[in-house]
PDB file of C-alpha atoms in Angstrom:
ATOM      1  CA  MET A  15       1.377  24.859 -11.714  1.00 54.00           C
ATOM      2  CA  LEU A  16      -0.446  24.676  -8.668  1.00 76.00           C
ATOM      3  CA  LYS A  17      -3.955  26.473  -8.769  1.00 86.00           C
ATOM      4  CA  PRO A  18      -5.489  27.213  -5.642  1.00 94.00           C
ATOM      5  CA  VAL A  19      -9.503  26.895  -5.218  1.00 96.00           C
ATOM      6  CA  ILE A  20     -11.057  30.213  -4.228  1.00 95.00           C
ATOM      7  CA  GLN A  21     -14.150  30.070  -2.209  1.00 95.00           C
ATOM      8  CA  GLU A  22     -17.065  31.379  -4.031  1.00 93.00           C
ATOM      9  CA  GLU A  23     -19.181  32.244  -0.986  1.00 90.00           C
ATOM     10  CA  ALA A  24     -18.059  34.262   1.879  1.00 85.00           C
ATOM     11  CA  THR A  25     -18.397  31.315   4.388  1.00 86.00           C
ATOM     12  CA  GLY A  26     -17.074  28.730   1.972  1.00 91.00           C
ATOM     13  CA  CYS A  27     -13.503  28.346   3.194  1.00 92.00           C
ATOM     14  CA  GLY A  28     -13.927  24.823   4.516  1.00 93.00           C
ATOM     15  CA  ILE A  29     -15.386  23.609   1.420  1.00 94.00           C
ATOM     16  CA  ALA A  30     -12.520  25.309  -0.515  1.00 96.00           C
ATOM     17  CA  SER A  31      -9.915  23.978   1.766  1.00 96.00           C
ATOM     18  CA  VAL A  32     -11.114  20.320   1.279  1.00 96.00           C
ATOM     19  CA  ALA A  33     -11.416  20.963  -2.656  1.00 97.00           C
ATOM     20  CA  ASN A  34      -7.731  22.147  -2.246  1.00 96.00           C
ATOM     21  CA  VAL A  35      -6.608  18.998  -0.575  1.00 96.00           C
ATOM     22  CA  LEU A  36      -8.683  16.724  -2.924  1.00 96.00           C
ATOM     23  CA  GLY A  37      -7.714  18.631  -6.127  1.00 95.00           C
ATOM     24  CA  LYS A  38     -11.486  19.403  -7.003  1.00 96.00           C
ATOM     25  CA  THR A  39     -13.030  22.635  -8.120  1.00 96.00           C
ATOM     26  CA  TYR A  40     -15.084  24.596  -5.770  1.00 96.00           C
ATOM     27  CA  SER A  41     -18.313  23.854  -7.597  1.00 96.00           C
ATOM     28  CA  GLU A  42     -17.593  19.917  -7.635  1.00 96.00           C
ATOM     29  CA  MET A  43     -16.760  20.037  -3.984  1.00 96.00           C
ATOM     30  CA  LYS A  44     -19.911  22.222  -3.024  1.00 95.00           C
ATOM     31  CA  ALA A  45     -22.022  19.600  -4.919  1.00 96.00           C
ATOM     32  CA  VAL A  46     -20.584  16.904  -2.713  1.00 95.00           C
ATOM     33  CA  ALA A  47     -20.871  18.849   0.455  1.00 94.00           C
ATOM     34  CA  ASN A  48     -24.367  19.704  -0.348  1.00 94.00           C
ATOM     35  CA  ALA A  49     -25.226  16.004  -0.981  1.00 94.00           C
ATOM     36  CA  MET A  50     -23.797  15.322   2.572  1.00 92.00           C
ATOM     37  CA  GLY A  51     -25.981  17.943   4.038  1.00 91.00           C
ATOM     38  CA  ILE A  52     -23.057  20.446   4.360  1.00 90.00           C
ATOM     39  CA  TYR A  53     -23.677  24.109   3.238  1.00 86.00           C
ATOM     40  CA  ALA A  54     -21.317  27.114   3.141  1.00 85.00           C
ATOM     41  CA  GLU A  55     -24.239  29.168   4.865  1.00 82.00           C
ATOM     42  CA  ASP A  56     -23.994  26.926   7.869  1.00 76.00           C
ATOM     43  CA  LYS A  57     -21.772  28.883  10.406  1.00 70.00           C
ATOM     44  CA  SER A  58     -20.834  25.334  11.951  1.00 66.00           C
ATOM     45  CA  LEU A  59     -18.690  24.813   8.838  1.00 64.00           C
ATOM     46  CA  TRP A  60     -16.171  27.201  10.442  1.00 65.00           C
ATOM     47  CA  SER A  61     -16.863  26.627  13.970  1.00 72.00           C
ATOM     48  CA  ASP A  62     -16.676  22.732  14.125  1.00 82.00           C
ATOM     49  CA  THR A  63     -14.207  20.417  12.639  1.00 89.00           C
ATOM     50  CA  GLN A  64     -16.409  17.506  11.994  1.00 90.00           C
ATOM     51  CA  TYR A  65     -17.727  18.957   8.527  1.00 91.00           C
ATOM     52  CA  VAL A  66     -14.106  19.041   7.057  1.00 93.00           C
ATOM     53  CA  ARG A  67     -13.234  15.615   8.485  1.00 94.00           C
ATOM     54  CA  LYS A  68     -16.517  14.130   7.081  1.00 94.00           C
ATOM     55  CA  MET A  69     -15.929  15.580   3.598  1.00 94.00           C
ATOM     56  CA  LEU A  70     -12.391  14.103   3.558  1.00 97.00           C
ATOM     57  CA  SER A  71     -13.339  10.894   5.072  1.00 96.00           C
ATOM     58  CA  SER A  72     -15.830  10.640   2.236  1.00 95.00           C
ATOM     59  CA  ALA A  73     -13.210  10.683  -0.361  1.00 95.00           C
ATOM     60  CA  GLY A  74     -10.978   8.139   1.609  1.00 96.00           C
ATOM     61  CA  VAL A  75      -8.748  10.577   3.242  1.00 97.00           C
ATOM     62  CA  GLU A  76      -7.693  10.147   6.770  1.00 96.00           C
ATOM     63  CA  THR A  77      -7.114  12.988   9.268  1.00 97.00           C
ATOM     64  CA  SER A  78      -5.554  13.073  12.797  1.00 96.00           C
ATOM     65  CA  PRO A  79      -8.272  12.334  15.349  1.00 94.00           C
ATOM     66  CA  ASP A  80      -7.803  15.468  17.213  1.00 94.00           C
ATOM     67  CA  GLU A  81      -6.674  19.085  16.770  1.00 95.00           C
ATOM     68  CA  ILE A  82      -3.193  19.577  17.181  1.00 97.00           C
ATOM     69  CA  PRO A  83      -1.877  22.770  18.792  1.00 97.00           C
ATOM     70  CA  PHE A  84       0.344  24.763  16.369  1.00 97.00           C
ATOM     71  CA  GLU A  85       3.824  25.330  17.689  1.00 97.00           C
ATOM     72  CA  SER A  86       5.865  26.046  14.638  1.00 97.00           C
ATOM     73  CA  TRP A  87       5.777  25.921  10.772  1.00 97.00           C
ATOM     74  CA  SER A  88       8.600  23.425  10.620  1.00 95.00           C
ATOM     75  CA  GLY A  89       6.638  21.201  13.125  1.00 96.00           C
ATOM     76  CA  LEU A  90       3.689  20.832  10.665  1.00 97.00           C
ATOM     77  CA  PRO A  91       3.198  17.665   8.721  1.00 97.00           C
ATOM     78  CA  ASP A  92       3.688  17.870   4.933  1.00 97.00           C
ATOM     79  CA  LEU A  93      -0.064  18.461   4.640  1.00 97.00           C
ATOM     80  CA  ALA A  94      -2.488  19.797   7.122  1.00 98.00           C
ATOM     81  CA  LEU A  95      -5.874  21.923   7.489  1.00 97.00           C
ATOM     82  CA  LEU A  96      -4.844  25.010   9.582  1.00 96.00           C
ATOM     83  CA  SER A  97      -7.145  27.289  11.559  1.00 95.00           C
ATOM     84  CA  ILE A  98      -6.338  30.874  11.403  1.00 96.00           C
ATOM     85  CA  LYS A  99      -8.170  34.208  12.119  1.00 93.00           C
ATOM     86  CA  HIS A 100      -9.621  32.823  15.478  1.00 88.00           C
ATOM     87  CA  HIS A 101     -12.223  34.932  16.993  1.00 86.00           C
ATOM     88  CA  GLN A 102     -15.395  34.635  19.015  1.00 87.00           C
ATOM     89  CA  GLU A 103     -19.066  35.435  18.517  1.00 84.00           C
ATOM     90  CA  GLY A 104     -21.409  35.037  21.273  1.00 86.00           C
ATOM     91  CA  GLY A 105     -18.971  32.916  23.224  1.00 85.00           C
ATOM     92  CA  LYS A 106     -18.483  30.417  20.205  1.00 84.00           C
ATOM     93  CA  ASN A 107     -15.118  29.948  18.562  1.00 86.00           C
ATOM     94  CA  PHE A 108     -14.941  30.606  14.800  1.00 86.00           C
ATOM     95  CA  TRP A 109     -12.026  30.573  12.342  1.00 90.00           C
ATOM     96  CA  HIS A 110     -10.949  30.633   8.682  1.00 93.00           C
ATOM     97  CA  TRP A 111      -9.695  27.208   7.227  1.00 94.00           C
ATOM     98  CA  VAL A 112      -6.540  27.162   4.941  1.00 97.00           C
ATOM     99  CA  VAL A 113      -4.287  24.314   3.811  1.00 97.00           C
ATOM    100  CA  PHE A 114      -0.546  24.045   4.780  1.00 98.00           C
ATOM    101  CA  LYS A 115       1.594  22.086   2.165  1.00 97.00           C
ATOM    102  CA  ARG A 116       5.119  21.127   1.901  1.00 96.00           C
ATOM    103  CA  LEU A 117       6.290  20.083  -1.536  1.00 92.00           C
ATOM    104  CA  LYS A 118       9.846  19.274  -2.453  1.00 91.00           C
ATOM    105  CA  GLY A 119      11.009  21.331   0.733  1.00 90.00           C
ATOM    106  CA  LYS A 120       8.905  24.329  -0.034  1.00 94.00           C
ATOM    107  CA  GLU A 121       6.331  25.342   2.321  1.00 96.00           C
ATOM    108  CA  PHE A 122       3.291  27.423   1.548  1.00 97.00           C
ATOM    109  CA  VAL A 123      -0.276  27.941   2.503  1.00 98.00           C
ATOM    110  CA  LEU A 124      -3.394  27.788   0.206  1.00 97.00           C
ATOM    111  CA  ASP A 125      -5.777  30.356   1.244  1.00 97.00           C
ATOM    112  CA  SER A 126      -9.105  30.435  -0.545  1.00 96.00           C
ATOM    113  CA  ALA A 127      -9.990  33.852   0.552  1.00 95.00           C
ATOM    114  CA  SER A 128     -11.213  35.863  -2.605  1.00 93.00           C
ATOM    115  CA  TYR A 129      -9.877  39.289  -1.652  1.00 93.00           C
ATOM    116  CA  LEU A 130      -6.104  38.225  -1.275  1.00 94.00           C
ATOM    117  CA  PRO A 131      -3.503  39.420  -3.982  1.00 93.00           C
ATOM    118  CA  SER A 132      -2.243  35.871  -4.123  1.00 94.00           C
ATOM    119  CA  ASN A 133      -3.815  32.536  -2.712  1.00 96.00           C
ATOM    120  CA  ILE A 134      -0.541  30.992  -2.350  1.00 96.00           C
ATOM    121  CA  ARG A 135       0.862  32.240   0.743  1.00 97.00           C
ATOM    122  CA  THR A 136       4.224  32.277   2.384  1.00 96.00           C
ATOM    123  CA  ASP A 137       3.624  35.381   4.630  1.00 96.00           C
ATOM    124  CA  PHE A 138       3.922  33.006   7.606  1.00 97.00           C
ATOM    125  CA  ASP A 139       4.383  35.932  10.029  1.00 94.00           C
ATOM    126  CA  GLU A 140       0.941  37.242   9.229  1.00 94.00           C
ATOM    127  CA  MET A 141      -0.917  33.964   9.645  1.00 95.00           C
ATOM    128  CA  GLN A 142      -1.418  32.831  13.269  1.00 92.00           C
ATOM    129  CA  PRO A 143      -2.861  29.367  13.571  1.00 96.00           C
ATOM    130  CA  LYS A 144      -4.112  27.994  16.603  1.00 95.00           C
ATOM    131  CA  TRP A 145      -4.100  24.346  15.868  1.00 96.00           C
ATOM    132  CA  PHE A 146      -4.111  22.056  12.709  1.00 97.00           C
ATOM    133  CA  ILE A 147      -5.520  18.813  11.696  1.00 97.00           C
ATOM    134  CA  GLU A 148      -2.942  16.401  10.093  1.00 98.00           C
ATOM    135  CA  VAL A 149      -4.117  14.937   6.512  1.00 98.00           C
ATOM    136  CA  MET A 150      -2.934  11.804   5.661  1.00 95.00           C
ATOM    137  CA  ASN A 151      -3.035   9.587   2.397  1.00 83.00           C
ATOM    138  CA  ALA A 152      -4.457  12.408   0.260  1.00 73.00           C
TER     139      ALA A 152
END
């Protein structure tokens, strides 16, 4: 059974999303991130893609070099980091990180937000991704 990682800090979605990709717990991934100088309290974690890329790369996981505009759920690769809940603060873009997975023909999103009734989401119409990062060889 798939057990999604729940973020333990209000701003820990990037760390939790990488943990979901790598099969680690939140505390394990947070320790790795902190050792790399990446902290959930840093707003850059959800306004800049380099941090999630750096955490995945350190585990030997490749990502697409650029953010790819979202066009359709069926157009997504089997594994991707998605940016949803886009908003601006002081002219800077921010978002919430989630993980899209396709396993045995079934599509779902692992959303680490602690307030959700279920962290395995299939309510695709409710999420409005702006772009995604393909995750390879994870």
